[in-house]
Coordinates of C-alpha atoms and ligand atoms in Angstrom, one line a residue:
M1 CA 31.0 -30.6 11.9
K2 CA 29.0 -28.9 13.9
I3 CA 29.0 -24.6 13.5
N4 CA 29.9 -22.9 16.9
S5 CA 29.5 -19.3 15.3
G6 CA 29.7 -16.5 13.0
A7 CA 33.1 -17.0 11.6
D8 CA 32.6 -20.7 11.2
Y9 CA 29.4 -20.0 9.1
Q10 CA 31.4 -17.9 6.5
A11 CA 33.9 -20.6 6.5
S12 CA 31.7 -23.7 6.1
L13 CA 30.1 -21.5 2.7
Q14 CA 33.9 -21.2 1.6
K15 CA 34.3 -24.7 1.6
I16 CA 30.1 -25.5 -0.8
I17 CA 30.6 -24.6 -4.1
P18 CA 27.2 -23.6 -5.5
V19 CA 26.5 -23.2 -9.4
I20 CA 25.3 -18.8 -8.1
Y21 CA 24.9 -16.2 -10.9
Y22 CA 24.4 -12.4 -11.1
K23 CA 24.4 -9.9 -13.3
G24 CA 26.1 -12.5 -16.4
Q25 CA 28.6 -13.9 -13.6
R26 CA 29.3 -16.2 -11.6
I27 CA 29.9 -15.4 -7.7
T28 CA 32.4 -18.9 -6.3
D29 CA 32.5 -17.2 -3.1
V30 CA 29.4 -14.9 -1.0
V31 CA 31.7 -14.7 1.5
T32 CA 34.1 -12.4 0.2
H33 CA 32.1 -11.2 -3.0
P34 CA 30.4 -7.7 -2.7
A35 CA 26.8 -8.6 -3.7
T36 CA 26.3 -11.5 -1.6
A37 CA 28.6 -10.8 1.8
P38 CA 27.2 -7.9 3.6
H39 CA 23.7 -11.1 3.6
V40 CA 26.3 -13.2 4.6
R41 CA 26.8 -11.3 7.4
A42 CA 23.1 -10.7 8.3
A43 CA 22.3 -14.3 8.4
A44 CA 26.2 -15.1 11.0
M45 CA 24.3 -12.7 13.3
T46 CA 21.5 -16.1 13.1
Y47 CA 24.9 -17.7 15.0
S48 CA 26.6 -14.6 17.3
L49 CA 23.4 -14.5 19.2
A50 CA 23.9 -17.8 20.1
N51 CA 27.1 -17.5 21.8
R52 CA 25.7 -14.2 23.7
E53 CA 25.2 -14.0 27.6
D54 CA 22.2 -11.5 26.9
S55 CA 21.0 -13.7 23.9
K56 CA 21.8 -17.4 24.1
A57 CA 18.5 -18.3 25.7
L58 CA 17.3 -16.6 23.0
A59 CA 19.0 -17.9 20.3
T60 CA 19.3 -21.8 21.5
A61 CA 16.3 -24.8 22.1
T62 CA 16.6 -28.1 23.3
S63 CA 16.3 -30.5 20.6
H64 CA 13.2 -32.5 21.9
L65 CA 14.5 -35.4 19.5
T66 CA 17.9 -35.1 21.2
G67 CA 18.1 -33.7 23.9
R68 CA 21.1 -31.9 22.9
T69 CA 21.2 -27.7 22.4
I70 CA 20.6 -26.0 19.2
S71 CA 19.9 -22.7 17.2
R72 CA 16.5 -22.1 17.6
F73 CA 16.5 -21.8 13.9
T74 CA 16.5 -25.6 13.8
H75 CA 13.9 -26.4 16.5
V76 CA 10.6 -27.5 16.3
H77 CA 8.0 -25.5 18.3
Q78 CA 7.3 -27.4 21.7
N79 CA 5.4 -24.8 23.3
V80 CA 3.9 -21.3 23.4
E81 CA 7.8 -20.8 25.2
D82 CA 9.1 -21.3 22.5
L83 CA 6.4 -20.1 19.6
L84 CA 7.6 -16.2 22.7
K85 CA 10.7 -17.0 22.1
K86 CA 11.0 -17.1 18.3
V87 CA 9.4 -13.2 17.9
K88 CA 11.6 -12.1 21.2
L89 CA 14.6 -13.6 19.1
L90 CA 13.1 -11.8 15.6
R91 CA 12.8 -8.4 17.3
L92 CA 16.5 -8.9 18.3
L93 CA 17.7 -10.2 15.0
G94 CA 15.8 -6.8 13.0
Q95 CA 16.9 -4.1 15.3
K96 CA 20.4 -6.2 15.2
T97 CA 20.9 -6.1 11.2
G98 CA 18.2 -3.3 10.3
T99 CA 17.2 -6.1 7.1
C100 CA 16.2 -9.9 7.2
F101 CA 18.8 -12.1 8.3
Q102 CA 17.2 -14.8 6.0
R103 CA 16.7 -18.1 8.2
C104 CA 13.7 -18.2 9.0
V105 CA 12.4 -19.1 6.3
G106 CA 14.0 -22.8 6.6
F107 CA 12.8 -22.6 9.8
D108 CA 9.0 -22.1 9.2
G109 CA 9.5 -25.3 6.3
I110 CA 11.0 -27.2 9.0
N111 CA 7.7 -26.7 11.8
A112 CA 5.5 -27.1 9.0
V113 CA 6.9 -30.6 7.3
Y114 CA 7.3 -31.8 10.3
S115 CA 3.3 -31.8 12.0
V116 CA 1.8 -33.0 8.2
A117 CA 4.7 -35.3 8.1
Y118 CA 3.4 -36.5 11.3
E119 CA -0.5 -36.5 10.1
V120 CA -0.3 -37.9 6.4
D121 CA 2.2 -41.2 8.3
A122 CA -0.5 -41.9 11.3
K123 CA -3.0 -41.9 8.0
L124 CA -1.5 -43.8 5.3
G125 CA 0.6 -46.0 7.4
T126 CA 4.2 -44.6 5.7
D127 CA 7.3 -43.4 6.7
Y128 CA 7.6 -39.7 5.8
L129 CA 8.3 -38.3 9.4
E130 CA 11.3 -40.9 10.0
R131 CA 13.0 -39.7 7.2
F132 CA 12.6 -36.2 7.9
K133 CA 13.5 -36.7 11.9
K134 CA 16.9 -38.2 10.6
W135 CA 17.7 -35.7 8.0
L136 CA 16.8 -32.8 10.5
I137 CA 19.0 -34.4 12.8
R138 CA 21.6 -33.7 11.3
I139 CA 20.4 -29.9 10.4
Q140 CA 20.3 -29.7 14.5
D141 CA 23.6 -31.4 14.9
E142 CA 25.9 -29.4 12.2
N143 CA 23.7 -25.5 12.9
L144 CA 23.0 -25.6 9.4
M145 CA 21.5 -23.0 7.1
V146 CA 17.8 -24.2 5.2
V147 CA 16.4 -21.9 2.9
G148 CA 12.5 -23.2 2.2
A149 CA 12.0 -23.4 -1.5
M150 CA 8.3 -22.3 -2.2
T151 CA 7.1 -19.7 -5.1
D152 CA 7.4 -21.2 -7.9
P153 CA 7.2 -18.9 -11.0
K154 CA 3.1 -20.2 -12.0
G155 CA 3.2 -19.1 -16.3
D156 CA -0.1 -18.6 -16.5
R157 CA -1.9 -17.7 -13.3
S158 CA -5.5 -18.9 -14.8
K159 CA -4.3 -22.1 -15.0
G160 CA -3.0 -24.8 -13.0
P161 CA 0.0 -27.0 -12.8
V162 CA -0.8 -29.8 -15.5
D163 CA -2.8 -27.5 -17.4
Q164 CA 0.8 -24.7 -18.0
V165 CA 2.5 -24.8 -21.2
D166 CA 5.3 -25.4 -20.0
P167 CA 5.1 -28.0 -17.1
D168 CA 8.5 -26.7 -15.6
Q169 CA 6.7 -23.4 -14.5
F170 CA 5.7 -25.8 -11.1
V171 CA 8.8 -27.6 -9.7
H172 CA 7.2 -31.1 -10.8
I173 CA 9.0 -34.6 -10.5
V174 CA 10.1 -35.8 -14.0
E175 CA 10.7 -39.5 -13.5
R176 CA 10.7 -42.3 -10.0
R177 CA 13.8 -44.4 -10.0
D178 CA 14.3 -46.8 -7.7
D179 CA 16.4 -44.6 -5.5
G180 CA 14.8 -41.8 -5.4
I181 CA 13.5 -38.7 -8.0
V182 CA 14.2 -37.1 -10.5
I183 CA 13.2 -33.1 -10.3
R184 CA 12.8 -30.0 -13.3
G185 CA 10.9 -26.1 -12.5
A186 CA 12.6 -23.4 -11.0
K187 CA 11.6 -21.2 -7.4
L188 CA 11.6 -17.8 -7.1
H189 CA 12.5 -15.1 -4.7
M190 CA 13.9 -17.0 -2.7
T191 CA 15.8 -15.4 0.8
G192 CA 19.1 -16.1 1.5
A193 CA 18.9 -19.5 -1.4
V194 CA 22.3 -19.0 -1.8
N195 CA 24.2 -17.9 1.5
S196 CA 22.4 -21.0 2.9
H197 CA 23.8 -25.0 3.1
E198 CA 20.1 -26.9 2.6
I199 CA 17.8 -26.6 0.3
L200 CA 14.3 -28.0 1.8
I201 CA 11.2 -27.9 -1.1
M202 CA 7.6 -27.7 -0.4
P203 CA 5.1 -27.2 -2.8
T204 CA 3.5 -23.8 -3.8
M205 CA -0.6 -24.7 -3.6
A206 CA -2.7 -27.1 -2.6
M207 CA -2.9 -29.8 -5.3
D208 CA -5.7 -31.8 -7.2
E209 CA -5.7 -35.1 -7.6
K210 CA -4.9 -34.5 -11.1
S211 CA -1.6 -32.9 -9.5
K212 CA 0.8 -35.7 -8.1
D213 CA 4.1 -35.2 -9.9
Y214 CA 3.7 -31.3 -8.1
A215 CA 2.0 -32.4 -5.1
F216 CA 6.0 -33.5 -2.9
V217 CA 8.3 -32.2 -0.5
C218 CA 12.8 -33.3 0.0
A219 CA 15.4 -31.9 0.7
I220 CA 18.2 -31.0 -1.1
P221 CA 21.5 -29.6 -0.5
V222 CA 22.4 -26.5 -2.0
D223 CA 25.8 -27.7 -4.2
A224 CA 23.4 -30.3 -5.8
P225 CA 24.2 -31.4 -9.7
G226 CA 21.5 -29.3 -11.3
I227 CA 21.6 -26.1 -9.4
T228 CA 21.7 -23.0 -10.8
M229 CA 20.9 -20.2 -8.9
I230 CA 20.0 -16.8 -10.0
F231 CA 20.8 -13.5 -7.2
G232 CA 19.0 -10.9 -7.9
R233 CA 19.4 -6.9 -8.4
Q234 CA 18.0 -4.6 -5.6
A235 CA 17.9 -1.3 -5.5
G236 CA 21.0 0.7 -4.7
D237 CA 23.0 -2.6 -5.2
D238 CA 25.4 -0.8 -7.3
R239 CA 26.3 1.4 -4.4
R240 CA 26.9 -1.6 -2.4
D241 CA 28.8 -3.9 -5.0
N242 CA 30.7 -0.4 -5.8
L243 CA 31.5 -0.4 -1.6
E244 CA 30.7 3.1 -1.4
R245 CA 29.9 2.6 2.2
I246 CA 28.3 5.6 2.8
D247 CA 25.9 6.1 0.4
V248 CA 25.2 2.4 0.7
G249 CA 23.6 3.0 4.0
K250 CA 23.3 0.1 5.3
P251 CA 26.8 -1.0 4.4
T252 CA 27.1 -3.8 7.4
F253 CA 24.3 -5.7 6.8
G254 CA 22.5 -5.1 3.2
A255 CA 19.4 -3.7 2.5
V256 CA 16.9 -6.8 2.5
G257 CA 17.6 -10.4 2.6
G258 CA 19.6 -11.1 -0.8
E259 CA 17.1 -13.3 -2.8
A260 CA 17.4 -16.2 -5.8
V261 CA 16.0 -17.9 -8.4
I262 CA 16.8 -21.2 -8.0
V263 CA 16.7 -23.7 -10.7
F264 CA 16.2 -26.9 -10.7
D265 CA 17.7 -29.4 -14.3
D266 CA 17.1 -32.7 -13.2
V267 CA 18.0 -32.9 -10.5
F268 CA 18.3 -36.2 -8.1
V269 CA 16.8 -36.8 -4.7
P270 CA 17.2 -39.7 -3.0
Y271 CA 14.3 -41.7 -0.9
E272 CA 15.4 -40.9 1.9
R273 CA 15.3 -36.8 1.6
V274 CA 11.7 -37.0 -0.1
F275 CA 9.0 -36.4 3.1
L276 CA 6.2 -36.3 1.3
D277 CA 5.8 -37.8 -2.6
G278 CA 2.1 -37.4 -4.4
E279 CA 0.3 -37.1 -1.0
T280 CA -2.2 -34.5 -3.3
A281 CA -4.2 -34.1 0.3
F282 CA -1.9 -32.6 2.3
T283 CA -0.1 -30.3 0.0
G284 CA -2.7 -27.2 1.5
D285 CA -1.4 -27.7 4.9
I286 CA 1.9 -27.9 4.4
V287 CA 1.5 -24.6 2.5
Y288 CA -0.7 -23.3 5.0
R289 CA 1.1 -24.3 8.2
F290 CA 4.0 -23.0 6.1
A291 CA 2.4 -19.2 5.5
A292 CA 1.6 -18.9 8.9
H293 CA 4.5 -19.6 10.3
H294 CA 6.4 -16.8 8.5
R295 CA 3.5 -14.3 7.9
A296 CA 3.4 -14.3 12.0
N297 CA 7.2 -13.7 12.0
Y298 CA 6.8 -10.0 10.3
G299 CA 5.0 -8.5 13.5
A300 CA 9.0 -9.6 14.8
C301 CA 11.5 -8.5 13.0
K302 CA 10.5 -5.9 11.1
T303 CA 9.3 -4.4 14.3
G304 CA 13.0 -4.2 15.2
L305 CA 13.6 -2.9 11.5
M306 CA 11.3 -0.4 12.1
D307 CA 13.3 0.3 15.9
V308 CA 15.8 1.0 14.2
L309 CA 14.3 3.6 11.2
T310 CA 12.5 5.1 14.2
G311 CA 16.2 5.1 15.8
A312 CA 17.7 7.1 12.6
V313 CA 14.6 9.3 12.3
S314 CA 14.8 10.6 15.6
Y315 CA 18.8 11.0 15.8
L316 CA 18.3 13.3 12.4
C317 CA 15.9 15.5 14.0
Q318 CA 18.3 16.1 16.9
I319 CA 21.4 17.1 15.0
Q320 CA 18.8 18.5 12.7
G321 CA 17.7 21.0 15.1
T322 CA 14.0 19.7 14.7
S323 CA 13.7 17.3 17.2
K324 CA 11.8 20.7 20.0
G325 CA 8.9 20.2 17.3
S326 CA 5.2 19.0 19.0
H327 CA 4.5 17.7 15.5
V328 CA 8.1 15.4 15.2
R329 CA 7.2 14.2 18.4
D330 CA 4.1 13.1 17.7
K331 CA 4.5 11.6 14.1
I332 CA 7.7 10.0 15.8
T333 CA 4.9 8.7 19.1
E334 CA 2.9 7.4 15.6
M335 CA 5.7 5.5 14.7
I336 CA 6.4 3.9 17.5
H337 CA 2.8 3.5 18.3
L338 CA 3.1 1.5 14.6
S339 CA 5.5 -0.9 15.5
E340 CA 4.8 -1.9 19.1
T341 CA 1.2 -2.9 17.2
L342 CA 2.7 -5.0 14.7
Y343 CA 4.9 -6.8 17.5
S344 CA 1.6 -6.9 20.2
S345 CA 0.0 -8.9 17.0
S346 CA 3.2 -11.5 16.6
L347 CA 3.1 -11.9 20.2
A348 CA -0.7 -12.5 20.5
C349 CA -0.2 -15.7 17.8
S350 CA 2.3 -17.4 19.5
I351 CA 0.2 -16.9 23.0
E352 CA -2.6 -18.3 20.9
G353 CA -0.7 -21.0 19.6
A354 CA -1.7 -24.3 20.1
P355 CA 0.1 -27.7 19.5
T356 CA -1.3 -30.1 16.3
A357 CA -1.3 -33.5 16.3
S358 CA 2.6 -34.2 15.7
G359 CA 2.8 -32.5 19.1
A360 CA 4.3 -29.8 17.0
Y361 CA 2.9 -25.6 17.8
L362 CA 1.4 -24.1 15.4
V363 CA 0.9 -20.2 16.0
N364 CA -2.9 -18.9 15.5
T365 CA -3.1 -18.4 12.2
M366 CA -6.2 -16.3 11.8
L367 CA -4.1 -13.9 13.6
A368 CA -1.0 -14.7 12.4
N369 CA -2.8 -13.2 8.9
V370 CA -3.9 -10.6 10.9
C371 CA -0.7 -9.8 11.8
K372 CA 1.4 -10.0 7.7
Q373 CA -2.3 -7.7 6.5
N374 CA -0.5 -5.0 9.0
V375 CA 3.2 -5.7 8.4
T376 CA 2.0 -4.2 4.7
R377 CA 0.4 -1.5 5.7
F378 CA 1.6 -0.5 8.8
H379 CA 5.4 -0.6 8.0
F380 CA 4.6 1.8 4.8
E381 CA 3.0 4.4 7.1
V382 CA 6.3 4.5 9.7
A383 CA 8.3 4.7 6.0
R384 CA 5.7 7.2 5.2
L385 CA 6.7 10.0 8.2
A386 CA 10.4 8.5 8.7
V387 CA 10.3 10.7 5.2
D388 CA 8.9 13.4 5.9
L389 CA 10.4 13.7 8.9
A390 CA 14.1 13.5 7.3
G391 CA 13.2 15.8 4.6
G392 CA 13.5 16.1 0.4
F393 CA 17.2 15.8 1.2
I394 CA 17.5 11.5 1.6
A395 CA 16.6 11.9 -2.1
T396 CA 19.3 15.0 -3.2
L397 CA 22.2 14.1 -1.6
P398 CA 25.3 13.7 -3.3
S399 CA 27.5 11.5 -3.6
E400 CA 30.0 9.9 -1.1
H401 CA 32.6 10.6 -3.9
D402 CA 31.9 14.1 -4.0
L403 CA 31.8 14.6 -0.1
R404 CA 35.6 12.8 0.0
S405 CA 37.0 14.8 -3.6
E406 CA 39.3 17.6 -2.6
D407 CA 37.3 20.2 -5.5
I408 CA 34.3 20.0 -4.1
G409 CA 34.4 18.3 -0.7
H410 CA 34.3 21.5 1.3
L411 CA 31.4 22.6 -0.5
V412 CA 28.6 19.4 0.2
S413 CA 30.0 19.4 4.0
K414 CA 29.2 23.5 4.8
Y415 CA 25.7 22.7 2.6
F416 CA 24.8 19.8 4.2
S417 CA 26.2 20.2 8.2
G418 CA 23.6 20.8 10.8
V419 CA 23.8 21.4 14.5
D420 CA 26.8 22.9 15.4
G421 CA 29.2 20.6 15.8
I422 CA 27.5 17.2 14.9
P423 CA 30.1 16.0 11.8
V424 CA 28.5 16.5 8.6
E425 CA 29.6 12.8 8.0
D426 CA 27.6 11.5 10.6
R427 CA 24.4 13.4 9.1
I428 CA 24.6 12.4 5.4
K429 CA 25.6 8.6 6.8
I430 CA 21.8 9.0 9.5
G431 CA 20.4 10.2 6.0
R432 CA 21.8 7.3 3.6
L433 CA 20.2 5.1 6.6
I434 CA 16.7 6.2 6.4
E435 CA 16.8 6.0 1.8
A436 CA 18.1 2.4 2.4
M437 CA 15.1 1.5 5.0
T438 CA 12.3 3.2 3.5
G439 CA 12.8 3.2 -0.6
G440 CA 12.6 0.4 -3.2
T441 CA 13.1 -3.3 -2.5
A442 CA 12.8 -2.7 1.5
L443 CA 9.1 -2.5 1.3
V444 CA 8.5 -4.6 -1.4
E445 CA 9.4 -7.5 0.8
S446 CA 6.4 -6.5 4.2
M447 CA 4.3 -6.3 1.6
H448 CA 4.7 -9.1 -0.7
G449 CA 6.9 -11.4 1.5
A450 CA 5.8 -14.4 3.4
G451 CA 2.7 -14.2 0.2
S452 CA 0.8 -11.5 -1.0
P453 CA -1.4 -8.6 1.2
Q454 CA -4.9 -10.7 -0.9
A455 CA -3.7 -14.2 0.2
Q456 CA -3.9 -13.1 3.3
R457 CA -7.3 -11.4 3.0
I458 CA -8.2 -14.8 1.9
M459 CA -7.5 -16.6 5.2
I460 CA -9.3 -13.7 7.1
F461 CA -12.1 -14.1 5.6
R462 CA -12.0 -18.2 5.3
E463 CA -11.5 -17.9 8.7
G464 CA -13.8 -15.0 10.2
D465 CA -16.2 -18.1 11.4
L466 CA -19.2 -15.7 9.4
A467 CA -22.4 -18.0 10.4
N468 CA -21.7 -17.6 14.0
K469 CA -21.1 -13.7 13.9
I470 CA -24.7 -13.3 12.1
A471 CA -25.4 -16.1 14.6
L472 CA -24.6 -13.8 17.5
A473 CA -25.9 -10.7 15.6
K474 CA -29.8 -12.2 15.0
T475 CA -29.4 -13.3 18.6
L476 CA -29.2 -9.9 20.0
A477 CA -31.3 -8.5 17.8
G478 CA -34.3 -11.3 18.1
V479 CA -34.5 -12.3 14.9
P480 CA -35.1 -16.2 14.4
A481 CA -33.2 -17.5 13.0
H482 CA -35.9 -19.3 10.4
V483 CA -36.2 -16.4 8.6
A484 CA -32.8 -16.0 7.1
K485 CA -32.6 -17.3 3.8
D486 CA -29.6 -19.1 4.0
G487 CA -31.4 -20.8 6.2
K488 CA -28.6 -20.3 9.3
Ligands
SF4_501 FE1 13.4 -13.8 8.8 FE2 11.5 -11.7 8.2 FE3 13.5 -11.5 6.3 FE4 10.7 -13.2 6.6 S1 11.5 -11.4 6.6 S2 13.2 -14.5 6.5 S3 10.8 -13.4 9.3 S4 13.7 -11.4 8.5

């Protein structure tokens, strides 16, 4: 059955019952539970936009495998235009939801695994790509949401997978049977896990020869036996869970993506769902390509969020009577400038994308790393400017309960009013929106999502082609090549 709309998507989630815990209790319906419902609605937007005339061209694609119309979130990029459409779609979704809509992680995993499986098969004569295509066609035809699962707990970071005291700190194969593998371990920070249909498990880093049991890719349904998810806490989640709609700031879609721990306790995976098995030489490529695609996204989805934040602050200044100040205009100009700079970065790494051997397109990896590195700074600076302009009241506002109180509600209304004629509730709502988008979990996601800043710096240095830059300098300075101590 194909999922054709946001409502279909929500109904599809109610037909499966993965094991999910939150605050020590089971969640049996992620669509209606207050902790998960906002995140479900954000992901549902990825389905809804495919039905709207003004966004259909971005949100859908033609499958190169079947020729059928599919969600872009299940597509393998076939050209630069596909990469660009993804960037535009992500910014639009960021604008519509003001949060993480989660579905890109699986999307990027699909693209990474596809191109690497092709290259493994070409070199080793294996049939990983054929297995992967069969799985992917089902994902495309049924329009399923896939969570890309990469980050392992890693235990003692000074040691690799096989040297850990507890081998389960990295997801690994504990048994090989005639018909499949059995896996154990966990993945952390899994965005959208509790409201996905399938998990695409990938290695967390490049593996050495000793780590064959850790070097695999496979897919399993979220409700497969042996899987337990633990949904994470977020800043302000008590307001969300208690349905304090004004105080939560963004009641429909939640503050950020909704992350979970996924535990695999001896989960059986049949071979038709195993897309890499023991090929340690290729695990680095999976991680590298997945990371590049996902880092390219951040200049798009986060720009959408910054658009919302810039609008919120601009409106707040209007209803507080401060919008005419030249310093206000200057700070808002800076917010726009930083947002558009990030967007340019996402567009640039897409335009400079190129085909892999499989024909699937990969973004320019240097520019993708630069893009994400800039997000770790610019989003924080945009948030800083927003807080600067909003004023301290976003941190000291009385609660919605006080606003509604028969005894003191009139006092809250009186002393939190702004420009005459604007309902005080509007000012409070916008203030809460700014609070939700500039604090706690929202910004941590911009720092560490798609890899921590140092991960990008390692790639930027590695790909910086320093030898060439030195050669350029030597040539212009008239320094002979043999003079350098390094011999270059
Ligand atoms: Fe998609 Fe952005 Fe969320 Fe990553 S952080 S899943 S790119 S919306």
